[in-house]
């Protein structure tokens, strides 16, 4: 029974373009995998903590050395990593905020990239999260497609690919859903806008 980990970052609920297309992805994935399980990690629903001293100190100590504060900080990280490790496929639906990932997605990344757990650390620096694929749907007001001068300002897709590769996830496909400003400014509807991207999203779900 394959498991899809569905990570959603947009706080805009039903108005969110990345969530709308992610919904289509999940529906198509369920048809492909009738016995599959979908686990939702909604980053906009509950704020994750930022990594701080208890977490940073705790990751280098053994469990018997952890203070209660470290235990609490590491428990969140443990839960997110367990969720990631038990998935076969990952979907990330996210906006672009200020040319990169929203803070809630960065908080998730900081908690799951962990030496000796998801990557080996030095000297090998090998990713330990292997055998998974990841599809990423990025909604942005502007367009950053390859070949456009604006592509140089997309610090999100390359960053996500890099950090996922660092922990061993190399089978990554990014779908850039650029131009959502047209919906925000009322020159098109969400339905009309998302229709252009649906074929690529459905293909990625197969
Ligand atoms: C705080 C903030 C920062 C944003 N920064 C960018 C940006 O750097 N580039 C861009 O093209 N759009 C930017 N946008 C627009 C969003 O990417 C766009 O509205 C997108 O559709 C949001 O995803 P969603 O529809 O899934 O919520 C920004 C929006 C917000 C609220």
PDB file of C-alpha atoms and ligand atoms in Angstrom:
ATOM      1  CA  UNK A   1       0.000   0.000   0.000  1.00  0.00           C
ATOM      2  CA  UNK A   2       1.800   3.192  -1.168  1.00  0.00           C
ATOM      3  CA  UNK A   3       1.664   6.293   1.000  1.00  0.00           C
ATOM      4  CA  UNK A   4       1.554   9.842  -0.292  1.00  0.00           C
ATOM      5  CA  UNK A   5       2.674  12.568   2.099  1.00  0.00           C
ATOM      6  CA  UNK A   6       0.757  15.702   1.094  1.00  0.00           C
ATOM      7  CA  UNK A   7       2.485  18.820   2.431  1.00  0.00           C
ATOM      8  CA  UNK A   8       0.527  22.045   2.018  1.00  0.00           C
ATOM      9  CA  UNK A   9       1.851  25.478   2.865  1.00  0.00           C
ATOM     10  CA  UNK A  10      -0.580  28.144   1.606  1.00  0.00           C
ATOM     11  CA  UNK A  11      -2.662  29.876   4.277  1.00  0.00           C
ATOM     12  CA  UNK A  12      -5.292  30.881   1.685  1.00  0.00           C
ATOM     13  CA  UNK A  13      -7.536  27.821   1.980  1.00  0.00           C
ATOM     14  CA  UNK A  14     -10.062  27.580  -0.836  1.00  0.00           C
ATOM     15  CA  UNK A  15      -8.583  30.649  -2.585  1.00  0.00           C
ATOM     16  CA  UNK A  16      -5.180  29.016  -2.849  1.00  0.00           C
ATOM     17  CA  UNK A  17      -4.069  28.029  -6.351  1.00  0.00           C
ATOM     18  CA  UNK A  18      -1.381  25.629  -5.080  1.00  0.00           C
ATOM     19  CA  UNK A  19      -3.967  23.891  -2.886  1.00  0.00           C
ATOM     20  CA  UNK A  20      -6.508  23.704  -5.694  1.00  0.00           C
ATOM     21  CA  UNK A  21      -4.020  22.009  -8.051  1.00  0.00           C
ATOM     22  CA  UNK A  22      -2.695  19.828  -5.218  1.00  0.00           C
ATOM     23  CA  UNK A  23      -6.279  18.699  -4.656  1.00  0.00           C
ATOM     24  CA  UNK A  24      -6.443  17.623  -8.320  1.00  0.00           C
ATOM     25  CA  UNK A  25      -3.107  15.831  -7.918  1.00  0.00           C
ATOM     26  CA  UNK A  26      -4.315  13.908  -4.861  1.00  0.00           C
ATOM     27  CA  UNK A  27      -7.605  12.959  -6.570  1.00  0.00           C
ATOM     28  CA  UNK A  28      -5.681  11.590  -9.583  1.00  0.00           C
ATOM     29  CA  UNK A  29      -3.183   9.815  -7.311  1.00  0.00           C
ATOM     30  CA  UNK A  30      -6.020   8.101  -5.426  1.00  0.00           C
ATOM     31  CA  UNK A  31      -7.409   6.769  -8.721  1.00  0.00           C
ATOM     32  CA  UNK A  32      -3.953   5.422  -9.632  1.00  0.00           C
ATOM     33  CA  UNK A  33      -3.505   3.916  -6.166  1.00  0.00           C
ATOM     34  CA  UNK A  34      -6.923   2.732  -4.927  1.00  0.00           C
ATOM     35  CA  UNK A  35      -5.238   0.979  -1.989  1.00  0.00           C
ATOM     36  CA  UNK A  36      -2.981   3.978  -1.256  1.00  0.00           C
ATOM     37  CA  UNK A  37      -2.937   6.121   1.843  1.00  0.00           C
ATOM     38  CA  UNK A  38      -2.715   9.923   1.829  1.00  0.00           C
ATOM     39  CA  UNK A  39      -1.268  11.692   4.869  1.00  0.00           C
ATOM     40  CA  UNK A  40      -1.856  15.447   5.025  1.00  0.00           C
ATOM     41  CA  UNK A  41       0.667  17.719   6.729  1.00  0.00           C
ATOM     42  CA  UNK A  42      -0.964  21.131   6.690  1.00  0.00           C
ATOM     43  CA  UNK A  43       1.727  23.656   7.571  1.00  0.00           C
ATOM     44  CA  UNK A  44      -0.747  26.548   7.625  1.00  0.00           C
ATOM     45  CA  UNK A  45      -3.017  24.918  10.185  1.00  0.00           C
ATOM     46  CA  UNK A  46      -0.570  24.597  13.081  1.00  0.00           C
ATOM     47  CA  UNK A  47       2.601  26.650  13.211  1.00  0.00           C
ATOM     48  CA  UNK A  48       5.741  24.579  13.562  1.00  0.00           C
ATOM     49  CA  UNK A  49       8.397  25.855  15.977  1.00  0.00           C
ATOM     50  CA  UNK A  50      11.646  27.255  14.626  1.00  0.00           C
ATOM     51  CA  UNK A  51      14.762  25.313  15.497  1.00  0.00           C
ATOM     52  CA  UNK A  52      16.436  26.869  18.552  1.00  0.00           C
ATOM     53  CA  UNK A  53      19.117  26.030  21.098  1.00  0.00           C
ATOM     54  CA  UNK A  54      17.367  22.969  22.624  1.00  0.00           C
ATOM     55  CA  UNK A  55      16.997  21.381  19.178  1.00  0.00           C
ATOM     56  CA  UNK A  56      20.460  22.378  17.924  1.00  0.00           C
ATOM     57  CA  UNK A  57      22.144  21.100  21.084  1.00  0.00           C
ATOM     58  CA  UNK A  58      19.949  18.011  21.368  1.00  0.00           C
ATOM     59  CA  UNK A  59      20.671  16.621  17.899  1.00  0.00           C
ATOM     60  CA  UNK A  60      24.306  16.051  18.895  1.00  0.00           C
ATOM     61  CA  UNK A  61      23.514  14.302  22.192  1.00  0.00           C
ATOM     62  CA  UNK A  62      22.248  10.827  22.989  1.00  0.00           C
ATOM     63  CA  UNK A  63      18.646  10.454  24.191  1.00  0.00           C
ATOM     64  CA  UNK A  64      19.711   9.818  27.789  1.00  0.00           C
ATOM     65  CA  UNK A  65      21.459  13.207  27.769  1.00  0.00           C
ATOM     66  CA  UNK A  66      18.380  15.152  26.623  1.00  0.00           C
ATOM     67  CA  UNK A  67      16.785  17.698  28.941  1.00  0.00           C
ATOM     68  CA  UNK A  68      12.948  17.860  28.932  1.00  0.00           C
ATOM     69  CA  UNK A  69      13.219  21.000  26.767  1.00  0.00           C
ATOM     70  CA  UNK A  70      15.366  19.134  24.232  1.00  0.00           C
ATOM     71  CA  UNK A  71      12.962  16.193  24.302  1.00  0.00           C
ATOM     72  CA  UNK A  72      10.064  18.507  23.441  1.00  0.00           C
ATOM     73  CA  UNK A  73      11.978  20.211  20.612  1.00  0.00           C
ATOM     74  CA  UNK A  74      13.160  16.910  19.157  1.00  0.00           C
ATOM     75  CA  UNK A  75       9.750  15.228  19.469  1.00  0.00           C
ATOM     76  CA  UNK A  76       8.284  17.561  16.822  1.00  0.00           C
ATOM     77  CA  UNK A  77      11.226  16.870  14.544  1.00  0.00           C
ATOM     78  CA  UNK A  78      10.948  13.094  15.191  1.00  0.00           C
ATOM     79  CA  UNK A  79       7.272  13.127  14.278  1.00  0.00           C
ATOM     80  CA  UNK A  80       7.833  15.007  11.004  1.00  0.00           C
ATOM     81  CA  UNK A  81      10.763  12.757  10.057  1.00  0.00           C
ATOM     82  CA  UNK A  82       8.772   9.576  10.817  1.00  0.00           C
ATOM     83  CA  UNK A  83       5.994  10.897   8.591  1.00  0.00           C
ATOM     84  CA  UNK A  84       8.501  11.593   5.816  1.00  0.00           C
ATOM     85  CA  UNK A  85      10.210   8.214   6.133  1.00  0.00           C
ATOM     86  CA  UNK A  86       6.961   6.283   5.980  1.00  0.00           C
ATOM     87  CA  UNK A  87       5.938   7.980   2.711  1.00  0.00           C
ATOM     88  CA  UNK A  88       6.683   6.511  -0.704  1.00  0.00           C
ATOM     89  CA  UNK A  89       5.801   9.683  -2.547  1.00  0.00           C
ATOM     90  CA  UNK A  90       5.718  13.298  -1.461  1.00  0.00           C
ATOM     91  CA  UNK A  91       3.664  16.181  -2.782  1.00  0.00           C
ATOM     92  CA  UNK A  92       4.534  19.725  -1.793  1.00  0.00           C
ATOM     93  CA  UNK A  93       1.998  22.418  -2.653  1.00  0.00           C
ATOM     94  CA  UNK A  94       3.393  25.842  -1.907  1.00  0.00           C
ATOM     95  CA  UNK A  95       3.258  29.530  -2.792  1.00  0.00           C
ATOM     96  CA  UNK A  96       6.334  31.533  -3.691  1.00  0.00           C
ATOM     97  CA  UNK A  97       6.887  34.222  -1.060  1.00  0.00           C
ATOM     98  CA  UNK A  98       9.527  36.845  -1.737  1.00  0.00           C
ATOM     99  CA  UNK A  99      11.164  34.674  -4.381  1.00  0.00           C
ATOM    100  CA  UNK A 100      11.508  31.598  -2.166  1.00  0.00           C
ATOM    101  CA  UNK A 101       9.687  29.225   0.212  1.00  0.00           C
ATOM    102  CA  UNK A 102       7.156  30.552   2.756  1.00  0.00           C
ATOM    103  CA  UNK A 103       8.388  30.581   6.377  1.00  0.00           C
ATOM    104  CA  UNK A 104       6.177  27.634   7.370  1.00  0.00           C
ATOM    105  CA  UNK A 105       7.775  25.411   4.721  1.00  0.00           C
ATOM    106  CA  UNK A 106      11.251  26.565   5.773  1.00  0.00           C
ATOM    107  CA  UNK A 107      10.392  25.683   9.390  1.00  0.00           C
ATOM    108  CA  UNK A 108       9.402  22.167   8.222  1.00  0.00           C
ATOM    109  CA  UNK A 109      12.674  21.828   6.252  1.00  0.00           C
ATOM    110  CA  UNK A 110      14.777  22.934   9.229  1.00  0.00           C
ATOM    111  CA  UNK A 111      13.103  20.267  11.373  1.00  0.00           C
ATOM    112  CA  UNK A 112      13.489  17.364   8.921  1.00  0.00           C
ATOM    113  CA  UNK A 113      17.074  17.968   7.759  1.00  0.00           C
ATOM    114  CA  UNK A 114      18.904  16.340  10.646  1.00  0.00           C
ATOM    115  CA  UNK A 115      22.413  14.857  10.877  1.00  0.00           C
ATOM    116  CA  UNK A 116      22.569  11.087  11.401  1.00  0.00           C
ATOM    117  CA  UNK A 117      18.815  10.847  10.864  1.00  0.00           C
ATOM    118  CA  UNK A 118      18.048  12.184   7.375  1.00  0.00           C
ATOM    119  CA  UNK A 119      21.627  12.824   6.242  1.00  0.00           C
ATOM    120  CA  UNK A 120      24.835  11.202   7.376  1.00  0.00           C
ATOM    121  CA  UNK A 121      26.753  14.389   8.145  1.00  0.00           C
ATOM    122  CA  UNK A 122      30.525  14.484   7.575  1.00  0.00           C
ATOM    123  CA  UNK A 123      32.612  12.936   6.211  1.00  0.00           C
ATOM    124  CA  UNK A 124      30.241  11.151   3.776  1.00  0.00           C
ATOM    125  CA  UNK A 125      27.489  13.770   3.663  1.00  0.00           C
ATOM    126  CA  UNK A 126      25.099  11.214   2.206  1.00  0.00           C
ATOM    127  CA  UNK A 127      21.345  11.628   2.110  1.00  0.00           C
ATOM    128  CA  UNK A 128      19.560   8.920   4.104  1.00  0.00           C
ATOM    129  CA  UNK A 129      16.019   9.437   2.776  1.00  0.00           C
ATOM    130  CA  UNK A 130      16.191   7.259  -0.312  1.00  0.00           C
ATOM    131  CA  UNK A 131      13.713   5.541  -2.628  1.00  0.00           C
ATOM    132  CA  UNK A 132      11.177   8.375  -2.668  1.00  0.00           C
ATOM    133  CA  UNK A 133       9.858  10.715  -5.313  1.00  0.00           C
ATOM    134  CA  UNK A 134       8.672  14.261  -4.757  1.00  0.00           C
ATOM    135  CA  UNK A 135       6.348  16.417  -6.851  1.00  0.00           C
ATOM    136  CA  UNK A 136       6.229  20.137  -6.109  1.00  0.00           C
ATOM    137  CA  UNK A 137       3.535  22.582  -7.191  1.00  0.00           C
ATOM    138  CA  UNK A 138       4.668  26.204  -6.806  1.00  0.00           C
ATOM    139  CA  UNK A 139       2.108  28.991  -7.266  1.00  0.00           C
ATOM    140  CA  UNK A 140       3.463  32.470  -7.869  1.00  0.00           C
ATOM    141  CA  UNK A 141       2.005  35.826  -8.846  1.00  0.00           C
ATOM    142  CA  UNK A 142       4.656  36.306 -11.531  1.00  0.00           C
ATOM    143  CA  UNK A 143       6.079  33.804 -14.015  1.00  0.00           C
ATOM    144  CA  UNK A 144       9.543  32.312 -13.673  1.00  0.00           C
ATOM    145  CA  UNK A 145       9.587  29.704 -16.446  1.00  0.00           C
ATOM    146  CA  UNK A 146      12.923  28.513 -17.794  1.00  0.00           C
ATOM    147  CA  UNK A 147      14.219  30.800 -20.514  1.00  0.00           C
ATOM    148  CA  UNK A 148      12.574  33.955 -19.137  1.00  0.00           C
ATOM    149  CA  UNK A 149      14.876  36.614 -17.599  1.00  0.00           C
ATOM    150  CA  UNK A 150      12.730  36.345 -14.426  1.00  0.00           C
ATOM    151  CA  UNK A 151      13.765  32.674 -14.030  1.00  0.00           C
ATOM    152  CA  UNK A 152      16.928  33.920 -12.313  1.00  0.00           C
ATOM    153  CA  UNK A 153      14.741  35.279  -9.499  1.00  0.00           C
ATOM    154  CA  UNK A 154      13.191  31.883  -8.707  1.00  0.00           C
ATOM    155  CA  UNK A 155      15.066  30.973  -5.542  1.00  0.00           C
ATOM    156  CA  UNK A 156      12.420  28.434  -4.621  1.00  0.00           C
ATOM    157  CA  UNK A 157      12.479  25.533  -7.086  1.00  0.00           C
ATOM    158  CA  UNK A 158      16.279  25.215  -7.182  1.00  0.00           C
ATOM    159  CA  UNK A 159      16.456  25.571  -3.410  1.00  0.00           C
ATOM    160  CA  UNK A 160      13.849  22.864  -2.808  1.00  0.00           C
ATOM    161  CA  UNK A 161      15.596  20.500  -5.236  1.00  0.00           C
ATOM    162  CA  UNK A 162      18.941  21.155  -3.544  1.00  0.00           C
ATOM    163  CA  UNK A 163      17.791  20.621   0.012  1.00  0.00           C
ATOM    164  CA  UNK A 164      15.769  17.520  -0.900  1.00  0.00           C
ATOM    165  CA  UNK A 165      18.795  16.072  -2.745  1.00  0.00           C
ATOM    166  CA  UNK A 166      20.870  16.780   0.376  1.00  0.00           C
ATOM    167  CA  UNK A 167      18.710  14.331   2.343  1.00  0.00           C
ATOM    168  CA  UNK A 168      18.612  11.825  -0.521  1.00  0.00           C
ATOM    169  CA  UNK A 169      15.435  12.704  -2.415  1.00  0.00           C
ATOM    170  CA  UNK A 170      16.590  13.155  -5.982  1.00  0.00           C
ATOM    171  CA  UNK A 171      13.513  12.184  -8.005  1.00  0.00           C
ATOM    172  CA  UNK A 172      11.974  15.648  -7.833  1.00  0.00           C
ATOM    173  CA  UNK A 173       9.627  17.242 -10.348  1.00  0.00           C
ATOM    174  CA  UNK A 174       8.633  20.889 -10.056  1.00  0.00           C
ATOM    175  CA  UNK A 175       5.523  22.313 -11.682  1.00  0.00           C
ATOM    176  CA  UNK A 176       5.732  26.091 -11.860  1.00  0.00           C
ATOM    177  CA  UNK A 177       2.266  27.604 -11.709  1.00  0.00           C
ATOM    178  CA  UNK A 178       3.196  31.169 -12.552  1.00  0.00           C
ATOM    179  CA  UNK A 179       0.966  34.148 -13.210  1.00  0.00           C
ATOM    180  CA  UNK A 180      -1.619  33.805 -10.414  1.00  0.00           C
ATOM    181  CA  UNK A 181      -1.679  37.623 -10.213  1.00  0.00           C
ATOM    182  CA  UNK A 182      -4.125  37.419 -13.139  1.00  0.00           C
ATOM    183  CA  UNK A 183      -6.613  35.765 -10.761  1.00  0.00           C
ATOM    184  CA  UNK A 184      -5.844  38.183  -7.914  1.00  0.00           C
ATOM    185  CA  UNK A 185      -6.426  41.172 -10.211  1.00  0.00           C
ATOM    186  CA  UNK A 186      -9.655  39.692 -11.601  1.00  0.00           C
ATOM    187  CA  UNK A 187      -8.616  39.267 -15.241  1.00  0.00           C
ATOM    188  CA  UNK A 188      -9.359  35.526 -15.071  1.00  0.00           C
ATOM    189  CA  UNK A 189     -11.035  33.066 -12.718  1.00  0.00           C
ATOM    190  CA  UNK A 190      -9.319  30.413 -10.596  1.00  0.00           C
ATOM    191  CA  UNK A 191     -11.074  27.733 -12.654  1.00  0.00           C
ATOM    192  CA  UNK A 192      -9.932  29.171 -16.000  1.00  0.00           C
ATOM    193  CA  UNK A 193      -6.407  29.761 -14.702  1.00  0.00           C
ATOM    194  CA  UNK A 194      -5.854  26.345 -13.109  1.00  0.00           C
ATOM    195  CA  UNK A 195      -7.208  24.562 -16.226  1.00  0.00           C
ATOM    196  CA  UNK A 196      -3.980  25.382 -18.119  1.00  0.00           C
ATOM    197  CA  UNK A 197      -1.876  23.626 -15.469  1.00  0.00           C
ATOM    198  CA  UNK A 198      -4.165  20.660 -14.741  1.00  0.00           C
ATOM    199  CA  UNK A 199      -2.778  18.380 -17.525  1.00  0.00           C
ATOM    200  CA  UNK A 200       0.786  18.713 -16.136  1.00  0.00           C
ATOM    201  CA  UNK A 201      -0.456  18.138 -12.584  1.00  0.00           C
ATOM    202  CA  UNK A 202      -2.466  15.047 -13.548  1.00  0.00           C
ATOM    203  CA  UNK A 203       0.482  13.665 -15.528  1.00  0.00           C
ATOM    204  CA  UNK A 204       2.732  14.124 -12.484  1.00  0.00           C
ATOM    205  CA  UNK A 205       0.276  12.154 -10.348  1.00  0.00           C
ATOM    206  CA  UNK A 206       0.622   9.091 -12.614  1.00  0.00           C
TER     207      UNK A 206
HETATM  208  C1  LIG B   1       3.974  37.552   1.423  1.00  0.00           C
HETATM  209  C2  LIG B   1       3.844  37.299  -0.048  1.00  0.00           C
HETATM  210  C3  LIG B   1       4.974  37.308  -0.830  1.00  0.00           C
HETATM  211  C4  LIG B   1       4.877  37.031  -2.194  1.00  0.00           C
HETATM  212  N1  LIG B   1       6.007  37.023  -2.947  1.00  0.00           N
HETATM  213  C5  LIG B   1       5.914  36.730  -4.263  1.00  0.00           C
HETATM  214  C6  LIG B   1       7.096  36.674  -5.069  1.00  0.00           C
HETATM  215  O1  LIG B   1       8.215  36.854  -4.617  1.00  0.00           O
HETATM  216  N2  LIG B   1       6.946  36.407  -6.373  1.00  0.00           N
HETATM  217  C7  LIG B   1       5.727  36.181  -6.943  1.00  0.00           C
HETATM  218  O2  LIG B   1       5.670  35.921  -8.140  1.00  0.00           O
HETATM  219  N3  LIG B   1       4.596  36.195  -6.205  1.00  0.00           N
HETATM  220  C8  LIG B   1       4.668  36.465  -4.886  1.00  0.00           C
HETATM  221  N4  LIG B   1       3.537  36.463  -4.117  1.00  0.00           N
HETATM  222  C9  LIG B   1       2.253  36.057  -4.726  1.00  0.00           C
HETATM  223  C10 LIG B   1       1.948  34.590  -4.430  1.00  0.00           C
HETATM  224  O3  LIG B   1       3.027  33.755  -4.798  1.00  0.00           O
HETATM  225  C11 LIG B   1       0.694  34.169  -5.195  1.00  0.00           C
HETATM  226  O4  LIG B   1      -0.389  34.897  -4.681  1.00  0.00           O
HETATM  227  C12 LIG B   1       0.412  32.685  -5.116  1.00  0.00           C
HETATM  228  O5  LIG B   1      -0.725  32.408  -5.902  1.00  0.00           O
HETATM  229  C13 LIG B   1       0.184  32.236  -3.674  1.00  0.00           C
HETATM  230  O6  LIG B   1      -0.068  30.843  -3.629  1.00  0.00           O
HETATM  231  P1  LIG B   1      -1.523  30.304  -3.257  1.00  0.00           P
HETATM  232  O7  LIG B   1      -2.461  30.799  -4.329  1.00  0.00           O
HETATM  233  O8  LIG B   1      -1.390  28.834  -3.281  1.00  0.00           O
HETATM  234  O9  LIG B   1      -1.876  30.855  -1.920  1.00  0.00           O
HETATM  235  C14 LIG B   1       3.605  36.761  -2.777  1.00  0.00           C
HETATM  236  C15 LIG B   1       2.461  36.764  -1.956  1.00  0.00           C
HETATM  237  C16 LIG B   1       2.572  37.034  -0.613  1.00  0.00           C
HETATM  238  C17 LIG B   1       1.335  37.010   0.251  1.00  0.00           C
END
